[in-house]
Tab-separated table of C-alpha atoms in Angstrom:
chain	number	residue	atom	x	y	z
A	1	MET	CA	91.322	-47.969	138.093
A	2	LEU	CA	88.395	-49.915	139.217
A	3	ILE	CA	85.357	-50.415	136.969
A	4	ARG	CA	82.109	-50.837	138.655
A	5	ARG	CA	79.476	-52.869	137.072
A	6	HIS	CA	75.990	-51.731	137.360
A	7	PRO	CA	73.376	-54.544	137.815
A	8	LEU	CA	71.254	-53.055	135.013
A	9	ASN	CA	74.157	-53.318	132.532
A	10	ALA	CA	74.620	-57.000	133.376
A	11	TRP	CA	70.960	-57.663	132.777
A	12	LEU	CA	71.080	-55.845	129.410
A	13	ILE	CA	74.057	-57.935	128.294
A	14	VAL	CA	72.303	-61.185	129.241
A	15	ALA	CA	69.130	-60.076	127.436
A	16	LEU	CA	71.028	-59.166	124.257
A	17	MET	CA	72.859	-62.485	124.302
A	18	ALA	CA	69.564	-64.360	124.626
A	19	MET	CA	68.053	-62.434	121.701
A	20	GLY	CA	71.088	-62.895	119.473
A	21	PRO	CA	69.595	-65.634	117.259
A	22	LEU	CA	66.412	-63.592	116.856
A	23	ALA	CA	68.342	-60.536	115.857
A	24	LEU	CA	69.864	-62.514	112.977
A	25	ALA	CA	66.471	-63.896	111.768
A	26	ASP	CA	64.982	-62.760	108.400
A	27	THR	CA	62.468	-60.001	109.012
A	28	GLY	CA	60.873	-60.304	105.546
A	29	THR	CA	62.253	-57.057	104.264
A	30	ASN	CA	64.394	-58.962	101.751
A	31	GLU	CA	61.500	-61.073	100.337
A	32	GLN	CA	60.739	-60.844	96.650
A	33	SER	CA	57.747	-62.115	94.682
A	34	THR	CA	56.453	-62.246	91.176
A	35	SER	CA	52.968	-62.982	89.831
A	36	GLN	CA	51.260	-63.678	86.543
A	37	SER	CA	47.566	-63.855	85.616
A	38	PHE	CA	45.944	-66.479	83.416
A	39	GLN	CA	42.535	-66.706	81.756
A	40	ILE	CA	39.713	-69.163	82.469
A	41	SER	CA	37.139	-69.752	79.725
A	42	ALA	CA	34.373	-72.004	78.469
A	43	ARG	CA	33.012	-72.023	74.949
A	44	VAL	CA	29.347	-72.943	74.595
A	45	GLU	CA	28.612	-74.403	71.175
A	46	PRO	CA	25.132	-74.520	69.670
A	47	GLY	CA	23.460	-77.770	70.644
A	48	CYS	CA	20.219	-79.532	71.519
A	49	ILE	CA	19.022	-82.254	73.857
A	50	LEU	CA	15.905	-84.224	72.995
A	51	GLY	CA	13.697	-84.526	76.051
A	52	GLY	CA	12.949	-82.484	79.116
A	53	GLY	CA	15.864	-83.369	81.355
A	54	ALA	CA	19.620	-83.040	81.427
A	55	ALA	CA	20.095	-86.052	79.180
A	56	ASP	CA	18.700	-87.239	75.880
A	57	THR	CA	15.295	-88.864	75.960
A	58	THR	CA	14.880	-91.731	73.543
A	59	ASN	CA	11.125	-92.225	73.996
A	60	PHE	CA	8.537	-89.480	73.477
A	61	GLY	CA	5.663	-91.812	74.274
A	62	THR	CA	2.853	-92.859	71.946
A	63	ILE	CA	0.267	-91.012	69.907
A	64	ASP	CA	-2.774	-93.211	70.464
A	65	PHE	CA	-5.835	-93.062	68.214
A	66	GLY	CA	-7.713	-95.035	70.863
A	67	ARG	CA	-9.982	-98.079	70.596
A	68	LEU	CA	-11.838	-98.145	67.313
A	69	GLY	CA	-14.956	-100.036	66.295
A	70	GLN	CA	-15.077	-98.509	62.847
A	71	LEU	CA	-13.274	-96.013	60.611
A	72	ALA	CA	-16.180	-94.367	58.782
A	73	ALA	CA	-14.625	-90.913	59.389
A	74	ASP	CA	-11.129	-89.531	59.892
A	75	ILE	CA	-9.911	-89.557	63.493
A	76	LYS	CA	-7.830	-86.552	64.530
A	77	VAL	CA	-5.770	-86.339	67.717
A	78	ALA	CA	-3.137	-84.031	69.169
A	79	SER	CA	-0.132	-85.272	71.088
A	80	SER	CA	0.683	-84.118	74.595
A	81	SER	CA	3.810	-84.101	76.744
A	82	GLY	CA	4.878	-87.721	77.173
A	83	ASN	CA	2.363	-88.868	74.557
A	84	GLY	CA	4.033	-88.164	71.245
A	85	SER	CA	5.026	-84.506	71.560
A	86	VAL	CA	8.581	-83.523	70.660
A	87	MET	CA	10.352	-82.185	73.757
A	88	LEU	CA	13.723	-80.509	73.410
A	89	GLN	CA	16.158	-78.027	74.879
A	90	CYS	CA	18.634	-76.111	72.745
A	91	THR	CA	21.189	-73.387	73.171
A	92	PRO	CA	19.217	-70.103	73.062
A	93	ASP	CA	18.803	-68.492	69.639
A	94	THR	CA	20.006	-71.592	67.780
A	95	PRO	CA	18.472	-72.132	64.329
A	96	ILE	CA	17.099	-75.701	64.213
A	97	THR	CA	15.243	-78.005	61.848
A	98	ILE	CA	13.023	-80.785	63.205
A	99	ALA	CA	12.307	-83.601	60.756
A	100	ILE	CA	10.088	-86.665	61.179
A	101	ASP	CA	10.709	-89.540	58.793
A	102	ALA	CA	8.061	-91.596	56.959
A	103	GLY	CA	8.126	-94.315	59.612
A	104	LEU	CA	8.751	-98.033	59.293
A	105	HIS	CA	5.848	-98.565	56.887
A	106	GLY	CA	5.701	-95.237	55.002
A	107	SER	CA	5.462	-95.265	51.235
A	108	GLY	CA	4.808	-92.688	48.523
A	109	GLY	CA	4.364	-89.781	50.937
A	110	THR	CA	1.834	-91.648	53.116
A	111	ARG	CA	2.455	-93.157	56.515
A	112	TYR	CA	0.915	-96.472	57.531
A	113	LEU	CA	0.156	-98.237	60.787
A	114	ALA	CA	0.653	-101.967	60.264
A	115	LYS	CA	-0.465	-105.267	61.754
A	116	GLY	CA	1.291	-107.933	59.747
A	117	ASN	CA	0.427	-107.247	56.099
A	118	GLU	CA	-2.624	-105.126	56.937
A	119	THR	CA	-2.265	-101.338	57.080
A	120	LEU	CA	-4.152	-98.195	58.099
A	121	ARG	CA	-3.284	-94.829	56.523
A	122	TYR	CA	-2.310	-91.960	58.829
A	123	GLN	CA	-0.432	-88.678	58.665
A	124	LEU	CA	1.384	-86.319	61.060
A	125	TYR	CA	0.995	-82.537	60.926
A	126	GLN	CA	2.693	-79.446	62.320
A	127	ASP	CA	-0.515	-77.471	62.818
A	128	GLU	CA	-3.902	-78.040	64.407
A	129	ALA	CA	-5.592	-77.261	61.085
A	130	PHE	CA	-4.013	-80.505	59.768
A	131	SER	CA	-2.706	-78.664	56.711
A	132	VAL	CA	1.138	-78.863	56.961
A	133	VAL	CA	2.397	-82.460	56.835
A	134	TRP	CA	5.348	-82.876	59.203
A	135	GLY	CA	8.058	-84.681	57.318
A	136	ASP	CA	11.707	-84.680	56.450
A	137	ASN	CA	11.773	-82.691	53.165
A	138	ARG	CA	12.380	-85.984	51.291
A	139	GLY	CA	8.961	-87.047	50.104
A	140	THR	CA	6.927	-87.033	53.298
A	141	GLY	CA	6.046	-83.453	54.106
A	142	THR	CA	8.082	-80.539	55.348
A	143	ALA	CA	10.546	-80.360	58.224
A	144	LEU	CA	9.863	-77.631	60.793
A	145	SER	CA	12.474	-74.839	60.812
A	146	MET	CA	12.677	-72.373	63.682
A	147	THR	CA	15.028	-70.446	65.939
A	148	PHE	CA	15.022	-71.908	69.433
A	149	PRO	CA	13.651	-69.446	72.028
A	150	SER	CA	15.792	-67.984	74.786
A	151	THR	CA	15.437	-70.642	77.500
A	152	GLY	CA	13.701	-73.724	78.761
A	153	VAL	CA	12.248	-76.933	77.459
A	154	GLN	CA	10.010	-76.582	74.433
A	155	THR	CA	7.190	-79.053	73.873
A	156	LEU	CA	6.036	-79.158	70.268
A	157	PRO	CA	2.738	-80.953	69.707
A	158	ILE	CA	2.216	-83.276	66.769
A	159	TYR	CA	-1.225	-83.468	65.193
A	160	ALA	CA	-2.159	-86.885	63.831
A	161	ARG	CA	-4.929	-88.019	61.489
A	162	LEU	CA	-6.023	-91.609	60.967
A	163	PHE	CA	-7.823	-91.704	57.616
A	164	ARG	CA	-11.226	-93.326	57.213
A	165	GLU	CA	-11.401	-96.760	55.652
A	166	THR	CA	-14.206	-98.012	53.416
A	167	THR	CA	-13.782	-101.572	54.633
A	168	LEU	CA	-13.566	-102.504	58.280
A	169	PRO	CA	-10.006	-103.576	59.177
A	170	SER	CA	-9.430	-106.772	61.131
A	171	ALA	CA	-9.160	-106.538	64.905
A	172	GLY	CA	-5.733	-106.060	66.474
A	173	ILE	CA	-3.125	-103.460	67.285
A	174	TYR	CA	-1.687	-101.498	64.359
A	175	THR	CA	1.605	-99.675	64.983
A	176	ASP	CA	4.357	-97.662	63.373
A	177	VAL	CA	7.550	-96.015	64.605
A	178	VAL	CA	8.799	-92.659	63.316
A	179	THR	CA	12.175	-91.060	63.978
A	180	VAL	CA	12.566	-87.406	64.972
A	181	THR	CA	15.811	-85.743	63.859
A	182	VAL	CA	16.894	-82.313	65.113
A	183	THR	CA	19.534	-80.557	63.029
A	184	TYR	CA	21.275	-77.446	64.375
């Protein structure tokens, strides 16, 4: 018996032989996978930064009583941003206490500007009525306690009084340095 080959059958055999390696390839139906979730977190602690930027500021500027020819009456000034005001940023709703020490020359609850051994009496206040001495709760006035507002930089003015003198002080520059401490 004679078997006839059809040209289409020959082509089909050649095509199947060429596709053989592909027919054995993994189609992905046997793939397996597993997954697991994990948590990402950040804990914000209460905190404060002195100054108006992203980093601490170590200099608030100077409260300047100006050029004086006499001290027959008290001289009162208010600080401004960059000129003695306390600038700070804190975590919102953080309870804070802001204390100002007696300065380098303070004594007995009074602050002094000094030039050598000569001094001029002055005081720092929390209010523009000059009635609440801003101190550190240790002999020189009262520290300011507050809850920090929701956002932003807060600028807290300091009110300063240079007390009158009965005798004219000698010419020169009288200075003092106070330290601001924020506790939270």
